[in-house]
Amino acid sequence: MSEVALVAAFNEADTIGDVVRQVRPHVAHVVVVDDGSIDKTSDRALEAGAEVLRHASNLGKGAAIRTGLDLILARPHSHVLFLDGDLQHAPDDAPALIAAASRGDGDLVLGERPFDFHTMPRSRYYTNCISSWVISVFFIGQRVRDAQSGFRLVATSALRKLHLRGTRYEIATEMLIKLARRGARIGAMHVM
């Protein structure tokens, strides 16, 4: 397996360097797409060892992911690890997703976050739980607990079959639904 990390980032100068440094030991390469940041996001990502692509203006997370995929899918990597640039996802959880894919647990391995009714704002808790249930039952035909998680590892062979159109956060759900409808196997790992 040859994994590449793809990080869509907007004004993440305070955290992007840490994300890149922490994920680099687990993957072959790191690509950061700076989505029109007005801070030092690009500089910090480059200093930390990432290859950086830059949008001149903010086009949205989905557009940044699509820009990164255009580059990555032209290369011989076997998997793309998607994660955010704000340390919302722990880069040290990447080996668990990679191990799951290596075992054959899925063409897409979701990093499912814990949803705790007692610690999360109620609106966010219910929104995540209900939307994941609806997507599971009506769109993909199997249970996923965190359909909106942007922390995921996906086989490039499955990604090459998709035509993604999302320009904002909806791209995570679009990717999940389109992969499932094309027969991709979906696995999940609990992450922090």
Short mmCIF file of C-alpha atoms in Angstrom, two decimals:
data_model
loop_
_atom_site.label_atom_id
_atom_site.label_comp_id
_atom_site.label_asym_id
_atom_site.label_seq_id
_atom_site.Cartn_x
_atom_site.Cartn_y
_atom_site.Cartn_z
CA MET A 1 0.00 0.00 0.00
CA SER A 2 1.09 3.55 -0.75
CA GLU A 3 -0.99 6.16 1.07
CA VAL A 4 -1.09 9.89 0.51
CA ALA A 5 -2.69 12.29 2.97
CA LEU A 6 -4.93 15.00 1.52
CA VAL A 7 -5.68 18.00 3.71
CA ALA A 8 -8.02 20.76 2.58
CA ALA A 9 -7.16 23.83 4.65
CA PHE A 10 -8.50 27.34 5.03
CA ASN A 11 -6.79 29.76 7.45
CA GLU A 12 -5.21 26.95 9.49
CA ALA A 13 -1.74 28.47 10.02
CA ASP A 14 -1.87 27.71 13.75
CA THR A 15 -2.41 23.95 13.28
CA ILE A 16 -1.50 22.84 9.74
CA GLY A 17 2.20 22.37 10.51
CA ASP A 18 1.36 20.02 13.38
CA VAL A 19 -1.10 18.08 11.21
CA VAL A 20 1.51 17.59 8.48
CA ARG A 21 4.32 16.67 10.90
CA GLN A 22 2.12 14.21 12.80
CA VAL A 23 0.69 12.44 9.73
CA ARG A 24 3.92 12.25 7.69
CA PRO A 25 5.34 9.20 9.52
CA HIS A 26 2.24 7.20 8.56
CA VAL A 27 1.95 7.98 4.82
CA ALA A 28 4.19 8.16 1.75
CA HIS A 29 3.28 11.77 0.93
CA VAL A 30 1.20 14.70 2.18
CA VAL A 31 -0.70 17.12 -0.08
CA VAL A 32 -2.26 20.25 1.39
CA VAL A 33 -4.69 22.30 -0.67
CA ASP A 34 -4.75 25.83 0.71
CA ASP A 35 -8.23 27.05 -0.15
CA GLY A 36 -7.49 30.77 -0.46
CA SER A 37 -6.19 31.37 3.07
CA ILE A 38 -5.19 34.88 4.05
CA ASP A 39 -2.83 33.70 6.77
CA LYS A 40 0.38 31.64 6.56
CA THR A 41 -1.29 28.25 5.98
CA SER A 42 0.69 27.52 2.80
CA ASP A 43 4.00 28.55 4.37
CA ARG A 44 3.46 26.42 7.49
CA ALA A 45 2.44 23.38 5.42
CA LEU A 46 5.52 23.70 3.18
CA GLU A 47 7.81 24.14 6.20
CA ALA A 48 6.37 20.94 7.69
CA GLY A 49 7.10 18.98 4.51
CA ALA A 50 3.85 18.95 2.54
CA GLU A 51 3.36 19.50 -1.15
CA VAL A 52 1.07 22.53 -1.35
CA LEU A 53 -1.49 23.50 -3.95
CA ARG A 54 -3.17 26.89 -3.56
CA HIS A 55 -6.49 28.36 -4.62
CA ALA A 56 -6.32 32.13 -5.22
CA SER A 57 -9.64 32.55 -3.39
CA ASN A 58 -11.80 30.46 -1.06
CA LEU A 59 -13.76 28.00 -3.20
CA GLY A 60 -14.89 25.64 -0.42
CA LYS A 61 -13.69 22.41 1.14
CA GLY A 62 -15.18 20.25 -1.62
CA ALA A 63 -13.44 22.25 -4.31
CA ALA A 64 -10.15 21.93 -2.42
CA ILE A 65 -10.60 18.15 -2.12
CA ARG A 66 -11.35 17.89 -5.83
CA THR A 67 -8.22 19.92 -6.66
CA GLY A 68 -6.12 17.60 -4.52
CA LEU A 69 -7.69 14.48 -6.03
CA ASP A 70 -6.95 15.72 -9.55
CA LEU A 71 -3.25 15.68 -8.64
CA ILE A 72 -3.22 12.52 -6.51
CA LEU A 73 -5.24 10.29 -8.81
CA ALA A 74 -2.72 10.91 -11.60
CA ARG A 75 -0.08 9.30 -9.39
CA PRO A 76 0.46 5.66 -8.38
CA HIS A 77 -0.80 5.84 -4.77
CA SER A 78 -3.14 3.08 -3.60
CA HIS A 79 -5.09 5.06 -0.96
CA VAL A 80 -5.96 8.62 0.00
CA LEU A 81 -6.20 9.55 3.68
CA PHE A 82 -8.51 12.55 4.08
CA LEU A 83 -8.18 14.64 7.22
CA ASP A 84 -8.80 18.19 8.34
CA GLY A 85 -6.16 20.85 8.89
CA ASP A 86 -7.42 21.99 12.30
CA LEU A 87 -6.42 18.90 14.33
CA GLN A 88 -10.09 17.90 14.64
CA HIS A 89 -8.81 14.47 13.58
CA ALA A 90 -5.85 12.97 15.40
CA PRO A 91 -3.19 12.14 12.80
CA ASP A 92 -1.97 9.39 15.13
CA ASP A 93 -5.24 7.53 14.40
CA ALA A 94 -4.17 7.15 10.74
CA PRO A 95 -2.43 3.77 11.32
CA ALA A 96 -5.72 2.25 12.51
CA LEU A 97 -7.47 3.23 9.27
CA ILE A 98 -4.49 2.05 7.20
CA ALA A 99 -4.40 -1.29 9.05
CA ALA A 100 -8.14 -1.77 8.46
CA ALA A 101 -7.71 -1.18 4.73
CA SER A 102 -4.68 -3.48 4.68
CA ARG A 103 -6.80 -6.24 6.28
CA GLY A 104 -9.40 -5.74 3.55
CA ASP A 105 -12.01 -4.13 5.83
CA GLY A 106 -13.16 -1.79 3.08
CA ASP A 107 -12.47 0.30 0.00
CA LEU A 108 -13.53 3.17 2.26
CA VAL A 109 -12.65 3.11 5.95
CA LEU A 110 -14.41 5.81 7.95
CA GLY A 111 -12.90 7.26 11.08
CA GLU A 112 -16.04 7.38 13.22
CA ARG A 113 -16.03 9.91 16.04
CA PRO A 114 -17.77 9.19 19.32
CA PHE A 115 -21.08 11.02 19.77
CA ASP A 116 -21.79 11.69 23.43
CA PHE A 117 -25.19 13.10 24.27
CA HIS A 118 -23.83 14.50 27.56
CA THR A 119 -20.85 16.41 26.13
CA MET A 120 -22.00 17.52 22.67
CA PRO A 121 -24.42 20.34 21.93
CA ARG A 122 -27.80 18.62 21.56
CA SER A 123 -28.46 20.07 18.10
CA ARG A 124 -25.16 18.70 16.79
CA TYR A 125 -25.71 15.32 18.45
CA TYR A 126 -29.16 14.90 16.93
CA THR A 127 -28.14 16.27 13.54
CA ASN A 128 -25.22 13.82 13.26
CA CYS A 129 -27.18 10.81 14.51
CA ILE A 130 -30.29 11.44 12.41
CA SER A 131 -28.43 12.33 9.22
CA SER A 132 -26.18 9.28 9.56
CA TRP A 133 -29.25 7.07 10.05
CA VAL A 134 -31.01 8.56 7.00
CA ILE A 135 -27.93 8.17 4.81
CA SER A 136 -27.42 4.61 6.07
CA VAL A 137 -31.00 3.46 5.51
CA PHE A 138 -32.06 5.37 2.41
CA PHE A 139 -28.86 5.95 0.46
CA ILE A 140 -26.15 3.38 1.12
CA GLY A 141 -27.93 0.33 2.53
CA GLN A 142 -25.60 -0.28 5.45
CA ARG A 143 -25.18 1.24 8.88
CA VAL A 144 -22.61 3.98 9.37
CA ARG A 145 -22.50 5.96 12.58
CA ASP A 146 -20.66 9.05 11.29
CA ALA A 147 -21.57 9.71 7.66
CA GLN A 148 -20.17 13.25 7.81
CA SER A 149 -16.73 12.29 9.07
CA GLY A 150 -14.06 13.83 6.91
CA PHE A 151 -11.45 11.47 8.40
CA ARG A 152 -11.41 8.53 6.02
CA LEU A 153 -9.13 6.34 3.97
CA VAL A 154 -10.27 5.51 0.44
CA ALA A 155 -8.75 3.27 -2.22
CA THR A 156 -7.72 5.26 -5.28
CA SER A 157 -9.17 2.50 -7.48
CA ALA A 158 -12.61 3.35 -6.05
CA LEU A 159 -12.07 7.12 -6.22
CA ARG A 160 -11.11 7.00 -9.88
CA LYS A 161 -14.63 5.77 -10.70
CA LEU A 162 -16.31 8.84 -9.18
CA HIS A 163 -17.24 12.18 -10.63
CA LEU A 164 -17.46 14.40 -7.55
CA ARG A 165 -19.25 17.74 -7.84
CA GLY A 166 -19.48 19.02 -4.27
CA THR A 167 -17.79 22.32 -3.52
CA ARG A 168 -18.38 22.54 0.23
CA TYR A 169 -18.82 20.13 3.14
CA GLU A 170 -21.41 18.07 1.28
CA ILE A 171 -18.58 16.37 -0.58
CA ALA A 172 -18.07 13.91 2.31
CA THR A 173 -21.64 12.65 2.02
CA GLU A 174 -21.55 12.72 -1.79
CA MET A 175 -18.38 10.61 -1.79
CA LEU A 176 -19.87 8.09 0.66
CA ILE A 177 -23.11 7.68 -1.30
CA LYS A 178 -21.42 7.43 -4.70
CA LEU A 179 -18.88 4.90 -3.44
CA ALA A 180 -21.62 2.75 -1.89
CA ARG A 181 -23.74 2.88 -5.04
CA ARG A 182 -20.76 1.69 -7.07
CA GLY A 183 -20.30 -1.32 -4.82
CA ALA A 184 -17.44 -0.11 -2.65
CA ARG A 185 -17.02 -1.97 0.62
CA ILE A 186 -17.38 0.37 3.59
CA GLY A 187 -15.64 -0.21 6.90
CA ALA A 188 -15.23 1.91 9.99
CA MET A 189 -12.88 2.42 12.92
CA HIS A 190 -13.61 4.30 16.13
CA VAL A 191 -11.27 7.28 16.47
CA MET A 192 -10.94 10.18 18.86
#
